[in-house]
Tab-separated table of C-alpha atoms and ligand atoms in Angstrom:
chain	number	residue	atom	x	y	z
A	12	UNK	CA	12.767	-49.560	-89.355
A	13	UNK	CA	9.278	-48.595	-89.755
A	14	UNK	CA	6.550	-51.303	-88.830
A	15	UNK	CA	3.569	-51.302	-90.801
A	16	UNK	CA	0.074	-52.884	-90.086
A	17	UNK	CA	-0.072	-56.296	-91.619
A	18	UNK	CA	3.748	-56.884	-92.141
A	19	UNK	CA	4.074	-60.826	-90.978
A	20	UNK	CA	6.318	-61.801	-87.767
A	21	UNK	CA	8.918	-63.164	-90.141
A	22	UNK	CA	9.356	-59.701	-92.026
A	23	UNK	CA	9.772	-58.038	-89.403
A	24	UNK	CA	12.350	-59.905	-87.853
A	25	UNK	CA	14.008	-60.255	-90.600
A	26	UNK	CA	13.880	-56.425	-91.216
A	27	UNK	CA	15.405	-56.166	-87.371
A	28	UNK	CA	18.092	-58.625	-88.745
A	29	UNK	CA	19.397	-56.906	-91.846
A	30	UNK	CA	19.190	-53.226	-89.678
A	31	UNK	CA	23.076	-53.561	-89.690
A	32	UNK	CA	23.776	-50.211	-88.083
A	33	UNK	CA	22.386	-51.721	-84.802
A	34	UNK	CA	24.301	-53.185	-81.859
A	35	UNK	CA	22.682	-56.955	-81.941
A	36	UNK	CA	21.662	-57.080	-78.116
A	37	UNK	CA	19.686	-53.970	-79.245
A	38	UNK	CA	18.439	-55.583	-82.364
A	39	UNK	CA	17.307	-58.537	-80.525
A	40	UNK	CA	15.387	-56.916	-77.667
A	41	UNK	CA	13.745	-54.587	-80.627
A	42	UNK	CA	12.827	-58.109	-82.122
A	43	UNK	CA	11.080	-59.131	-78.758
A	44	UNK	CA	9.412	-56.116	-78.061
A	45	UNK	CA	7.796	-56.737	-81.923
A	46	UNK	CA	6.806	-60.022	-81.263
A	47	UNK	CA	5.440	-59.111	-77.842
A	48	UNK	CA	3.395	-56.330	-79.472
A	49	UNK	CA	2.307	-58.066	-82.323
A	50	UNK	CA	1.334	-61.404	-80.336
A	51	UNK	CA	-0.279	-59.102	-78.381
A	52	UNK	CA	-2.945	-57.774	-81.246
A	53	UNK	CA	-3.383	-61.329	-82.668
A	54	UNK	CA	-4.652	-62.223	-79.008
A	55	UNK	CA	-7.163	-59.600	-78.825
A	56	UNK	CA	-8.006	-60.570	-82.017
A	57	UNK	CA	-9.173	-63.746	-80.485
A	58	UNK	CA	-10.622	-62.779	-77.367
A	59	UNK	CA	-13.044	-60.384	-79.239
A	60	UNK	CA	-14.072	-63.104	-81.296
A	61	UNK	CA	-18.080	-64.267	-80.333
A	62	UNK	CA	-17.287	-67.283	-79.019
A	63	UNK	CA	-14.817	-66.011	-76.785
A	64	UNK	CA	-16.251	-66.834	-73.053
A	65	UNK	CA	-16.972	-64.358	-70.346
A	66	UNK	CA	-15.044	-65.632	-68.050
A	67	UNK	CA	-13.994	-63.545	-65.456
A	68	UNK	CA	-17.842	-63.144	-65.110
A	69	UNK	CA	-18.240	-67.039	-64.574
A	70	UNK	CA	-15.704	-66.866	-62.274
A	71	UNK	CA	-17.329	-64.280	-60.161
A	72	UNK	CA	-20.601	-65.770	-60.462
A	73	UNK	CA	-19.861	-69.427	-59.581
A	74	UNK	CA	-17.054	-69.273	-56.445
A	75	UNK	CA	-19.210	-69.185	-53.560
A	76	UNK	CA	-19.154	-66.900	-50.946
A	77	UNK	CA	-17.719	-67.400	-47.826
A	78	UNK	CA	-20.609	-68.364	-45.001
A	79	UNK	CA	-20.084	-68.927	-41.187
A	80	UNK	CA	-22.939	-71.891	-41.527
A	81	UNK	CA	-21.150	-73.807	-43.933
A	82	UNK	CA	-19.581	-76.798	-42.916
A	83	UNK	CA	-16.463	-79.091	-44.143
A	84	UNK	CA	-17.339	-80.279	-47.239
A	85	UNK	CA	-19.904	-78.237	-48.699
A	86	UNK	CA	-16.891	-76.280	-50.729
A	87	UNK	CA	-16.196	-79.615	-52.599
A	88	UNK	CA	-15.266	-82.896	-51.929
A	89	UNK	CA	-13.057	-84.433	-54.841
A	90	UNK	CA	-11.501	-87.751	-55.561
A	91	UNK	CA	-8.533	-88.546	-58.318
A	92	UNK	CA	-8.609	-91.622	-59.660
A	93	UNK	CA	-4.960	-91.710	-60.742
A	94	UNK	CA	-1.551	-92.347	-59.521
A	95	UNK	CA	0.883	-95.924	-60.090
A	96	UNK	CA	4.235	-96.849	-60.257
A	97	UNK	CA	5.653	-94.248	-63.054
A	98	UNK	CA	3.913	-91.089	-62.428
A	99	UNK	CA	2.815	-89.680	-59.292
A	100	UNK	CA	3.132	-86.104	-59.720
A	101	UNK	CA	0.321	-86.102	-61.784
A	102	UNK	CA	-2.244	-87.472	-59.193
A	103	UNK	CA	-0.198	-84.492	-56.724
A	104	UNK	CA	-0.843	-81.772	-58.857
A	105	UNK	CA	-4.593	-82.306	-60.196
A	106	UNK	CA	-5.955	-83.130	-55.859
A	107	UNK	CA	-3.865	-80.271	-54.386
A	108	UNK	CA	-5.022	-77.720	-57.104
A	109	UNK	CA	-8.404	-78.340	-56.420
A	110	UNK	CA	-7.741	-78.167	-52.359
A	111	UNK	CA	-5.738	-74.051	-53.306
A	112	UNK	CA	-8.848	-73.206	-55.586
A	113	UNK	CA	-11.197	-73.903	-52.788
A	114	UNK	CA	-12.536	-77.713	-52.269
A	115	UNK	CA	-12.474	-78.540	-48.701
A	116	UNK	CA	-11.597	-82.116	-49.170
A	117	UNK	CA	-9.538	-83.780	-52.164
A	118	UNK	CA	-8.587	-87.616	-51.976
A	119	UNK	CA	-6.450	-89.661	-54.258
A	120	UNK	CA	-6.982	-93.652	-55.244
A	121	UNK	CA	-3.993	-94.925	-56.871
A	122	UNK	CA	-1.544	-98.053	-56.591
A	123	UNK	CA	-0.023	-99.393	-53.511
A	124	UNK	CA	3.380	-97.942	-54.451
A	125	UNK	CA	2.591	-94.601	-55.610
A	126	UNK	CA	0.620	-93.810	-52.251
A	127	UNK	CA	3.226	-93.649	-49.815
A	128	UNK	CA	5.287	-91.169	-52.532
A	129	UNK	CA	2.173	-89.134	-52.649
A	130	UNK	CA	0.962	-88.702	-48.954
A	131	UNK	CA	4.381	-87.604	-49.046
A	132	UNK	CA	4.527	-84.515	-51.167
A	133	UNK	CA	1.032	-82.912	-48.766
A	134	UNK	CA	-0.131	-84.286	-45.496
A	135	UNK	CA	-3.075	-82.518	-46.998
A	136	UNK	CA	-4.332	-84.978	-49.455
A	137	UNK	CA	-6.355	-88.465	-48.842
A	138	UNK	CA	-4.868	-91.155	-50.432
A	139	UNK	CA	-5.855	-94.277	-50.540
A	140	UNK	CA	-3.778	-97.157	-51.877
A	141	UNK	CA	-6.136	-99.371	-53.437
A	142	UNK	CA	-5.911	-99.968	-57.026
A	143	UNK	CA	-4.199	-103.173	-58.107
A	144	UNK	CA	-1.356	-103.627	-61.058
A	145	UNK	CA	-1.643	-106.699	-63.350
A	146	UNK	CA	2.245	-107.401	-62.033
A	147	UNK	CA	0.699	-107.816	-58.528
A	148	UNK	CA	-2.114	-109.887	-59.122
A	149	UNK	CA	-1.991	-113.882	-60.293
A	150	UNK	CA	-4.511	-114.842	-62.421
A	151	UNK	CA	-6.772	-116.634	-60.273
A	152	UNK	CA	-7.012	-113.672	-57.681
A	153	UNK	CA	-7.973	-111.172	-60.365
A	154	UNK	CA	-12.006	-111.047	-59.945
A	155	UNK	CA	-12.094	-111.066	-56.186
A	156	UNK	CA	-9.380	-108.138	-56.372
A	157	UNK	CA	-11.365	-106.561	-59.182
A	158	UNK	CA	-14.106	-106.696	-56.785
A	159	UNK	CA	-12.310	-105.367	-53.840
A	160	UNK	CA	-10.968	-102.462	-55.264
A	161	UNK	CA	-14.388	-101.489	-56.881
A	162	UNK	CA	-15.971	-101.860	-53.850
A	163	UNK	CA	-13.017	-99.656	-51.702
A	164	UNK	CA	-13.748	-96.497	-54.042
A	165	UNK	CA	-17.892	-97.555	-54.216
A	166	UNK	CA	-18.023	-96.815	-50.224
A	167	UNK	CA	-17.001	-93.337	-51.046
A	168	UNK	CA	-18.815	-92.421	-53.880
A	169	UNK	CA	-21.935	-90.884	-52.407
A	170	UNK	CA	-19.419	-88.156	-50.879
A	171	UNK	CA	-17.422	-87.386	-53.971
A	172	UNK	CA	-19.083	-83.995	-55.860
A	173	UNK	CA	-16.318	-84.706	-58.443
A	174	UNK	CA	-14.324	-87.609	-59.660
A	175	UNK	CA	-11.084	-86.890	-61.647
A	176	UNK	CA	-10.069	-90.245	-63.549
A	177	UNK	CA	-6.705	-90.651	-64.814
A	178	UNK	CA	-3.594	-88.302	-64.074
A	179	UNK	CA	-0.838	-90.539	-63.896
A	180	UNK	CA	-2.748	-93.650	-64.194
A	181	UNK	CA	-0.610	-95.372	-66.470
A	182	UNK	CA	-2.177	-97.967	-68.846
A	183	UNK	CA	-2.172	-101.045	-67.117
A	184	UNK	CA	-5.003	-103.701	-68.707
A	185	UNK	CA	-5.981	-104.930	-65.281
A	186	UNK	CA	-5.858	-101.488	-63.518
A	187	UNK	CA	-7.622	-100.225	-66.389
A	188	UNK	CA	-10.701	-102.647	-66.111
A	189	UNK	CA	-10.800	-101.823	-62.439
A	190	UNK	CA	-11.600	-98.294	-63.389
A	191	UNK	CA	-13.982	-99.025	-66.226
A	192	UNK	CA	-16.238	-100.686	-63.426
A	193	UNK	CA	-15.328	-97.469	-61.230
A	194	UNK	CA	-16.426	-94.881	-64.168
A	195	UNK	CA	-20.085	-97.307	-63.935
A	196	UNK	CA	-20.324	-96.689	-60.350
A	197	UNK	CA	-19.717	-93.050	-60.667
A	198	UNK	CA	-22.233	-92.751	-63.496
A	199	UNK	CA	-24.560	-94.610	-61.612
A	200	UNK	CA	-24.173	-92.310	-58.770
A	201	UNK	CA	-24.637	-89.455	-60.966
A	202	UNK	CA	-21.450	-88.257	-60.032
A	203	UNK	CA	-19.429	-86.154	-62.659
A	204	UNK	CA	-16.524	-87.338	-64.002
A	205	UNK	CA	-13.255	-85.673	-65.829
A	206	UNK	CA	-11.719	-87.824	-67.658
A	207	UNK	CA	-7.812	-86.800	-68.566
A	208	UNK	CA	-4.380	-88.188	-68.853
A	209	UNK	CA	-4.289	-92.006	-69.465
A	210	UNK	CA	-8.313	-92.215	-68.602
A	211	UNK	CA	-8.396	-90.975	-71.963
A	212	UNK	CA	-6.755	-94.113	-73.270
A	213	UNK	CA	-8.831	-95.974	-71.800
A	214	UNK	CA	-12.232	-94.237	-73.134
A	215	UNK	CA	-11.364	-93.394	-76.223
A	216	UNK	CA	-11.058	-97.398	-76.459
A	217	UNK	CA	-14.425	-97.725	-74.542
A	218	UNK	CA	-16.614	-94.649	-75.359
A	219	UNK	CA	-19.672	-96.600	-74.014
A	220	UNK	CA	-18.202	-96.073	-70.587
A	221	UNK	CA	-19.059	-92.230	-71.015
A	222	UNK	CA	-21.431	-91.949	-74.192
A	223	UNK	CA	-24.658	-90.132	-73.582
A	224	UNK	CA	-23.565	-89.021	-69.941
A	225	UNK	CA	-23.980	-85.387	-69.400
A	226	UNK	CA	-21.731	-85.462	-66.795
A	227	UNK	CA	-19.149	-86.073	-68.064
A	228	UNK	CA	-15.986	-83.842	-69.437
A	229	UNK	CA	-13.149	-85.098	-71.331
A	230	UNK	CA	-10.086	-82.963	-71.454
A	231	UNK	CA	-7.589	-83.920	-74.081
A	232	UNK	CA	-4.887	-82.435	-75.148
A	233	UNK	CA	-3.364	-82.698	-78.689
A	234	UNK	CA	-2.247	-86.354	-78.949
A	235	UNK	CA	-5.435	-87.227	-76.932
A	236	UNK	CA	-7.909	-85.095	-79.356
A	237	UNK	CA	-6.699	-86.412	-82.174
A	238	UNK	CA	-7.035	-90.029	-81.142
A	239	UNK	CA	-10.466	-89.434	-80.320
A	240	UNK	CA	-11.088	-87.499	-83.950
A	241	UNK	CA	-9.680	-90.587	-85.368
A	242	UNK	CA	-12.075	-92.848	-83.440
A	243	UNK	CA	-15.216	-91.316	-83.407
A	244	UNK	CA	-15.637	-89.287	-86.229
A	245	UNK	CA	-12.719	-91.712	-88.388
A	246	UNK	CA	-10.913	-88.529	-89.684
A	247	UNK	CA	-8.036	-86.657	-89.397
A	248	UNK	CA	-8.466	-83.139	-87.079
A	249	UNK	CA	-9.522	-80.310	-89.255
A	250	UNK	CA	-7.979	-77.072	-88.052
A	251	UNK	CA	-9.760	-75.004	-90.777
A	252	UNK	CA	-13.658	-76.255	-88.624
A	253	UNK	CA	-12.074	-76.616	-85.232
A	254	UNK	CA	-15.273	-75.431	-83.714
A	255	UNK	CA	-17.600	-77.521	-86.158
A	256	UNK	CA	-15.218	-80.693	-85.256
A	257	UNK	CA	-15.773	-80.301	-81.547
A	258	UNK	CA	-19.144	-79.486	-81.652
A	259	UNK	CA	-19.839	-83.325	-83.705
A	260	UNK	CA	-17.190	-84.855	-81.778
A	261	UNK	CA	-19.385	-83.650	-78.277
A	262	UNK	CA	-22.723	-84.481	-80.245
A	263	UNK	CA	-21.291	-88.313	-81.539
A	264	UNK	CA	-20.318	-88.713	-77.703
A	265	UNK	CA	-23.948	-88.404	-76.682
A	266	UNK	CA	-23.030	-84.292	-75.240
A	267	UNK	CA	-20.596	-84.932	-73.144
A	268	UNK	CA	-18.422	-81.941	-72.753
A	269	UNK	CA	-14.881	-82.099	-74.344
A	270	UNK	CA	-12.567	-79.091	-73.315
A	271	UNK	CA	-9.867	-79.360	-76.720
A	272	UNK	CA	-6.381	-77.704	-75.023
A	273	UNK	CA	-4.067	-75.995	-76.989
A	274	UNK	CA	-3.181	-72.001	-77.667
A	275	UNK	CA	-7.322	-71.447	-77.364
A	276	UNK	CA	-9.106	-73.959	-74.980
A	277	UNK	CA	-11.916	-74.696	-77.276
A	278	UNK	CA	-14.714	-76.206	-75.037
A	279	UNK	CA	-18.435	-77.964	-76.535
A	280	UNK	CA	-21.322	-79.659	-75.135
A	281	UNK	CA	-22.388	-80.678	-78.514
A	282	UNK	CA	-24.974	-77.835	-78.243
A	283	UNK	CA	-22.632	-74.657	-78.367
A	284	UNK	CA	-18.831	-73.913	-78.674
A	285	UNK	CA	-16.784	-71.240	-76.370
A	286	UNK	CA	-12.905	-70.739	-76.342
A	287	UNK	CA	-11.057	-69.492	-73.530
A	288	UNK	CA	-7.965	-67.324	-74.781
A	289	UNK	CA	-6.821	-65.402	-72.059
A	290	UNK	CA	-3.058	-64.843	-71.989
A	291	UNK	CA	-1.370	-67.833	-70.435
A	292	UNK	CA	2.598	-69.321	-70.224
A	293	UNK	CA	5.005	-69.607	-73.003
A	294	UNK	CA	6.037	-72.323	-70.944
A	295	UNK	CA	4.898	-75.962	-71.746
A	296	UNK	CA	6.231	-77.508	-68.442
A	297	UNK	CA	4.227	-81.382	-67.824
A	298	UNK	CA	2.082	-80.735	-65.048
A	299	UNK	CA	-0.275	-77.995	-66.729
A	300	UNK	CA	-3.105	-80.237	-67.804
A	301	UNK	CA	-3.505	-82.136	-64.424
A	302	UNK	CA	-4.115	-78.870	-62.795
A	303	UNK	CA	-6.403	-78.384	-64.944
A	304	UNK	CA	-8.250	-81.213	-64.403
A	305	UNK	CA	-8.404	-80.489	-60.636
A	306	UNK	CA	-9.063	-77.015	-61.037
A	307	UNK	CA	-12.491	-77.619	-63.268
A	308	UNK	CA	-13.272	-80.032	-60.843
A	309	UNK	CA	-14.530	-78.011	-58.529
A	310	UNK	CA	-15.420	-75.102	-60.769
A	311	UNK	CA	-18.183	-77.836	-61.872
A	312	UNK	CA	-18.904	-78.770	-58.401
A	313	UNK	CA	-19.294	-75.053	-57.148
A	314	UNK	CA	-21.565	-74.473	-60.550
A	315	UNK	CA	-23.607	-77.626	-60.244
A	316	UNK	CA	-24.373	-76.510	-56.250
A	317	UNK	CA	-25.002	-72.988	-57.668
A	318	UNK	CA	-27.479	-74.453	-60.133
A	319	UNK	CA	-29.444	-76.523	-58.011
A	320	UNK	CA	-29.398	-74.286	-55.633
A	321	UNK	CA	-31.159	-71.357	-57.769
A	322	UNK	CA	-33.644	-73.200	-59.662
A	323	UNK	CA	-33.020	-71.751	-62.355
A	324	UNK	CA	-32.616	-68.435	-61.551
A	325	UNK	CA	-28.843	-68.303	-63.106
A	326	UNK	CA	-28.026	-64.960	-65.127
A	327	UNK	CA	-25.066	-66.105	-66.404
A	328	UNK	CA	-24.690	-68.417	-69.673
A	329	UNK	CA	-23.643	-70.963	-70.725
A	330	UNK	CA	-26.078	-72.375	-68.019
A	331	UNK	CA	-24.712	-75.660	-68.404
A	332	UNK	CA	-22.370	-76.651	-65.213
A	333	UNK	CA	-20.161	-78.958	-67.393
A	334	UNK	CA	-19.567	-75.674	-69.701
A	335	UNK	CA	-19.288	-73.537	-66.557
A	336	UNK	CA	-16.225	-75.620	-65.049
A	337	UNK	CA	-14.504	-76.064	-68.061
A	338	UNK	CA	-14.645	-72.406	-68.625
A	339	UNK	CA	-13.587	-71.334	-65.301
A	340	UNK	CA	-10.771	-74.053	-64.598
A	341	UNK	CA	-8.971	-73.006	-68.174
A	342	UNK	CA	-9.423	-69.160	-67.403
A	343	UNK	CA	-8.095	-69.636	-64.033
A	344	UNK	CA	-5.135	-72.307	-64.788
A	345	UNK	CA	-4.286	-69.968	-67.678
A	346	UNK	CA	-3.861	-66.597	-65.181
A	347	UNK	CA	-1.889	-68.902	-62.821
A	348	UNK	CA	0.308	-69.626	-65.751
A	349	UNK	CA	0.744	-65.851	-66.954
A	350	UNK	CA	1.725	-64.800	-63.047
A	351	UNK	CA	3.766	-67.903	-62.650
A	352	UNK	CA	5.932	-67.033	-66.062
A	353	UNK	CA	5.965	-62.990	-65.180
A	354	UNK	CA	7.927	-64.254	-61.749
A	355	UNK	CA	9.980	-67.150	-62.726
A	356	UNK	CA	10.129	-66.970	-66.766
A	357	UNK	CA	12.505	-69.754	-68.204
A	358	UNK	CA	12.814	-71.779	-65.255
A	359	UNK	CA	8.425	-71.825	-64.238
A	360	UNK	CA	7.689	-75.362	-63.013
A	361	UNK	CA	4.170	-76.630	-62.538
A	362	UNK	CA	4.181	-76.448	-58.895
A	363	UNK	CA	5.056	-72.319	-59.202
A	364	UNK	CA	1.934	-72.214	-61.522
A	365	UNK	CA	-0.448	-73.842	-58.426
A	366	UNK	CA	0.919	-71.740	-55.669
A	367	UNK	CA	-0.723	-68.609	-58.669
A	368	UNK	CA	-3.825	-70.515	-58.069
A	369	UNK	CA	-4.974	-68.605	-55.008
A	370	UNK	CA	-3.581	-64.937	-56.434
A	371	UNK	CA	-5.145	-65.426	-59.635
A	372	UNK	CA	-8.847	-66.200	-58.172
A	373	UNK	CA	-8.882	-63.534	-55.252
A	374	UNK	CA	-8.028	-60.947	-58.470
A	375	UNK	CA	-10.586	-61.884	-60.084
A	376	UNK	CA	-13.219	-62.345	-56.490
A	377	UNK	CA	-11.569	-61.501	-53.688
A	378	UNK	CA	-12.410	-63.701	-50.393
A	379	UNK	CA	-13.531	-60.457	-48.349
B	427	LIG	N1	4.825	-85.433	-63.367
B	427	LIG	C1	3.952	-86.384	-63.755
B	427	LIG	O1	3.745	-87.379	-63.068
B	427	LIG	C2	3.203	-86.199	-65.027
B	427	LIG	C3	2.514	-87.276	-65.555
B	427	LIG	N2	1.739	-87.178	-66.641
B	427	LIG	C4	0.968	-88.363	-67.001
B	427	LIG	O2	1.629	-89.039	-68.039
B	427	LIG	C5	0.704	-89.896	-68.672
B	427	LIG	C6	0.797	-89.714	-70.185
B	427	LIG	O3	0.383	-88.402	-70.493
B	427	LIG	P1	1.018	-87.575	-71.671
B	427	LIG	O4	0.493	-86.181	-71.590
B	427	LIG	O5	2.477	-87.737	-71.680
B	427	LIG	O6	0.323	-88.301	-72.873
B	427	LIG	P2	0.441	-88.017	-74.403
B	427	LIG	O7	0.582	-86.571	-74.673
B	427	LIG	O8	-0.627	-88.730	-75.094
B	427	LIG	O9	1.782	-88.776	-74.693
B	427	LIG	C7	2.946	-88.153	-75.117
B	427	LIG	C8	3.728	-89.170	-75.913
B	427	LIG	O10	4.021	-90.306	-75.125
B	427	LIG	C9	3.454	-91.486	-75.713
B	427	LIG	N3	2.928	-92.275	-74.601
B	427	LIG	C10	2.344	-91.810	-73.485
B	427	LIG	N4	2.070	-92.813	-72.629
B	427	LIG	C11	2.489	-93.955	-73.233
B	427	LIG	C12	2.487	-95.307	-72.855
B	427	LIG	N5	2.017	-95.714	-71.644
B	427	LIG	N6	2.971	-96.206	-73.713
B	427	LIG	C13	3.457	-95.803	-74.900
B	427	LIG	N7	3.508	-94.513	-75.309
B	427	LIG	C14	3.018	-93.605	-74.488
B	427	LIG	C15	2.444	-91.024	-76.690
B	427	LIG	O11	2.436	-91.870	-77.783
B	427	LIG	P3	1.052	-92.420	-78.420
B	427	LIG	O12	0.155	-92.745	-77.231
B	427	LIG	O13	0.502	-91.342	-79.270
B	427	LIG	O14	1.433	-93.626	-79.157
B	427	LIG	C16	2.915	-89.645	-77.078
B	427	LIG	O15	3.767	-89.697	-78.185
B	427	LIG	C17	-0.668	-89.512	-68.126
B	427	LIG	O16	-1.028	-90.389	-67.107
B	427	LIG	C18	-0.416	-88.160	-67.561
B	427	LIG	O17	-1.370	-87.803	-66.586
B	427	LIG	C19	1.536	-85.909	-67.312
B	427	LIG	O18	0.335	-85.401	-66.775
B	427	LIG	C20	2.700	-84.963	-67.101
B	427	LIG	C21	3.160	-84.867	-65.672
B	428	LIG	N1	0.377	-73.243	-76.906
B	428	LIG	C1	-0.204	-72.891	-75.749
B	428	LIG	N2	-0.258	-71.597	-75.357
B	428	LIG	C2	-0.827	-71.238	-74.192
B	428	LIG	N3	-1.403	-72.116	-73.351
B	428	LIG	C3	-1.398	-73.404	-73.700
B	428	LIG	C4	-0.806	-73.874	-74.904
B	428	LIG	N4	-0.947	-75.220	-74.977
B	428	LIG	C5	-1.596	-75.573	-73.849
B	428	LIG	N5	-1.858	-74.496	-73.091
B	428	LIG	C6	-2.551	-74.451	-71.789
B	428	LIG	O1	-2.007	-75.415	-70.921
B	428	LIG	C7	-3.053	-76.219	-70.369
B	428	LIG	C8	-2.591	-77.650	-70.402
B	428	LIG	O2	-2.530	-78.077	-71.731
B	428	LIG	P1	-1.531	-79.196	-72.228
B	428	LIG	O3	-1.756	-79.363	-73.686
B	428	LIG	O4	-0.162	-78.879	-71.748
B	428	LIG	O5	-2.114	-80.442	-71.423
B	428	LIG	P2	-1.450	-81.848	-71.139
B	428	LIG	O6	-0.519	-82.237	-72.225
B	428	LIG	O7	-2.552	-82.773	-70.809
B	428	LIG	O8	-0.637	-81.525	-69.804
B	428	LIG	P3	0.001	-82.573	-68.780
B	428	LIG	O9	1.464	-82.409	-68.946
B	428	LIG	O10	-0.494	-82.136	-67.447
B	428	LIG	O11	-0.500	-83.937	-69.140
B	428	LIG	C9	-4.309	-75.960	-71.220
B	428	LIG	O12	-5.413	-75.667	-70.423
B	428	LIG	C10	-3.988	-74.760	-72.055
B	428	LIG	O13	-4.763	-73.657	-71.607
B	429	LIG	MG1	-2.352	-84.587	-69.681
C-alpha cells in the first residue's frame, strides 16, 4: 500500500484494512505505525505555528539556580485551597507536584475529614483542617465559623507566594462562601491565585471575585471553558476563533490569565495568545489537571521572583509572570505525561505522571 501526502487517517486505515493478503496482527501494527507517523506531522504542524511558545526556553530561564545562601522558603511557598469529603486526591496531587517541581513548602486547607486522609498519602505536605461543610455547621454558628475559618487561612497569607483554590473542593454553598472571602484576602494581599477544579464553579458564578486582578489564572478544562464562554461572553465556544475567543474571554475578565486545556493548551492574558503543544499522554487519567495547577504554581512564583528581581532586565517574552507559569507548568506536566505513557502505556495513573515531574525538568535544566 503506498501512502501518499494528504491521504486522511481514515483512508489509510481503511486501505490497511482491505490489504487482504496481510496477516491482521501485521495489518494492525502497519495501521499504528501510520497513525503514529501521521499524528506525528500534524503535531509539528502545530508547534511551528507563531503562537506556539518557547518553552523549553522559559523553562530554562525561570527555574532558579541552586544557591548555598538561600534559605527554606525562598523556592516557593504554596497553599491549596481544596480538599472535602469526596475528593481528596485532588488536593494530594496539585501540593505534592509543586513540592517535586521545586517549592520548598506546599500546605493544604481543606475539610476536617479529608485532612487526616491527606496527611496520610505524604508526611510531606501541611494540611490544615479548617474549612467548614454546611452539614457541620447549624445555622446560628455559621458567621462566627465563617469568620474563623477566614481568619485560620488570613494568618498565613503573607507567606503564601501562590494560592491554588479548588482541587477537590467540592461545591458546598457554605464552604464555598468561606472561600469567596478567602479569594478577597488573597487579592488583597496581592497574592496570586489559580483558580481550578470546583473554584471554577464558584467564579464563574462570581467573576467579581477575580475580575480585573492580574494575578490571577484560571485553568479550565472543557466543561469548565465552556461554562465560562457561556457566562461571560453569552455564546457557545467557537472552535473555528479559539484564539480570538480566549483572547475576549481574558480581556471581559479584566486580563486575568485563562490557560484553555485540551490537545493544545491555549493560554491569554487578554493582551496576547500562546499554545503549548508539546507531545503529551494519550492517556486521560483524572488527576492531570490538578498537577497542573500545582505545577504553574510555582512556575509563577519562580517567574514573579525572577521579575522583581531583574527590574526589568528579562530577555525572555512573554514578560508577563502569569503567561510565564502557565507556559511552563503545561510544557512541563505535558513531558511528565509523554515519559509517564512511554513507561507504563495503558495502565499510566496520575501519580506515575508526578514521579516524571523531576526527570522531565532536570532534561530540560539540569540541577548541576
Ligand atoms: N482523584 C480526585 O480526587 C480527583 C478529583 N477531581 C475533582 O473533581 C471535582 C470536579 O471536577 P471535574 O473535572 O470532574 O469537573 P467537570 O469536568 O466539570 O465535571 C465532569 C462532569 O461531572 C459533573 N459534575 C462535576 N461535579 C459535579 C457536582 N458537584 N454536582 C453535579 N455534577 C457535577 C459535570 O456536570 P456539569 O457541572 O457540567 O453539570 C460534568 O458533566 C473537582 O473538585 C476536581 O478537582 C478531579 O480533579 C479528578 C481527580
Ligand atoms: N486531548 C489531549 N491530548 C493531550 N493532552 C491533553 C489532552 N487533553 C488534556 N490534555 C493535557 O492534560 C492536562 C489536563 O487537562 P484535563 O482536560 O485533563 O484537565 P482536568 O479535566 O481539569 O483534569 P482533572 O482530572 O485533574 O480535573 C492539560 O494541561 C493538557 O495539557
Ligand atoms: Mg480539573
Amino acid at each position: 500500500m503506498i501512502v501518499k501526502h494528504g491521504m486522511n487517517y481514515l483512508t489509510v486505515l481503511n486501505s490497511a484494512r482491505n490489504h487482504k493478503l496481510a496477516p491482521p496482527l501485521a495489518v494492525l501494527r502497519r495501521q499504528q505505525f501510520l497513525i503514529r507517523v501521521l499524528g506525528v506531522r500534524g503535531e509539528n504542524r502545530m508547534q511551528g505555528s507563531k503562537f506556539e511558545a518557547d518553552s523549553d526556553n522559559i523553562l530554562r530561564a525561570i527555574t532558579p539556580v541552586f544557591d548555598p545562601n538561600r534559605h527554606k522558603g525562598q523556592a516557593g511557598k504554596v497553599a491549596v485551597i481544596g480538599g472535602c469529603r469526596e475528593y481528596t486526591g485532588a488536593p494530594y496531587f496539585a501540593a505534592i507536584s509543586a513540592l517535586k517541581i521545586g517549592a520548598d513548602l506546599s500546605h493544604v486547607f481543606c475539610t476536617k475529614d479529608a485532612a487526616p486522609v491527606i496527611k496520610s498519602y505524604s508526611p510531606e505536605l501541611i494540611v490544615h483542617p479548617v474549612l467548614e461543610e454546611s452539614y457541620s455547621v447549624g445555622d446560628r454558628d455559621k458567621d462566627h465559623i465563617s469568620r474563623r475559618v477566614v481568619a485560620e487561612v488570613d494568618k498565613w497569607m503573607e507567606r503564601f507566594d501562590c494560592l491554588v483554590v479548588g482541587p477537590g473542593l467540592g461545591r458546598d454553598p457554605f464552604l464555598l462562601d468561606c472561600v469567596s472571602e478567602i479569594i478577597k484576602q488573597a487579592r488583597q494581599s496581592n497574592v496570586p491565585i489559580i483558580i481550578d477544579g470546583d473554584g471554577l464553579f464558584l467564579v464563574t458564578n462570581n467573576l467579581g471575585l477575580v475580575s480585573g486582578y492580574p494575578l490571577a489564572i484560571l485553568t479550565p478544562n472543557v466543561n469548565e471553558y465552556k461554562r465560562l464562554v457561556q457566562k461571560v461572553l453569552n455564546c457557545e465556544v467557537n472552535d473555528q476563533d479559539a484564539h480570538g475567543q480566549l483572547l475576549s474571554l481574558a480581556k471581559q475578565i479584566g486580563g486575568v490569565t485563562i490557560l484553555r486545556k485540551g490537545k493544545c493548551d491555549l493560554i491569554s492574558d487578554g493582551e496576547i495568545v500562546k499554545s503549548v503543544s508539546n507531545h503529551g499522554s494519550p492517556r486521560r487519567c483524572g488527576g492531570q489537571g490538578d498537577i497542573l495547577s500545582g505545577s504553574v504554581a510555582v512556575f509563577l512564583s519562580w517567574a514573579r521572583q525572577l521579575i522583581l528581581a531583574d527590574e526589568g532586565n528579562l530577555i525572555i517574552s512573554p514578560t508577563n509572570p502569569t503567561m510565564l507559569g502557565c507556559i511552563a507548568g503545561s510544557a512541563l506536566l505535558r513531558k511528565a505525561a509523554s515519559l509517564a505513557f512511554e513507561d507504563r502505556k495503558r495502565s499510566t495513573l496520575t501519580t506515575d505522571i508526578i514521579e516524571c515531574l523531576g526527570r522531565s525538568l532536570e532534561d530540560i535544566c539540569p540541577a548541576c
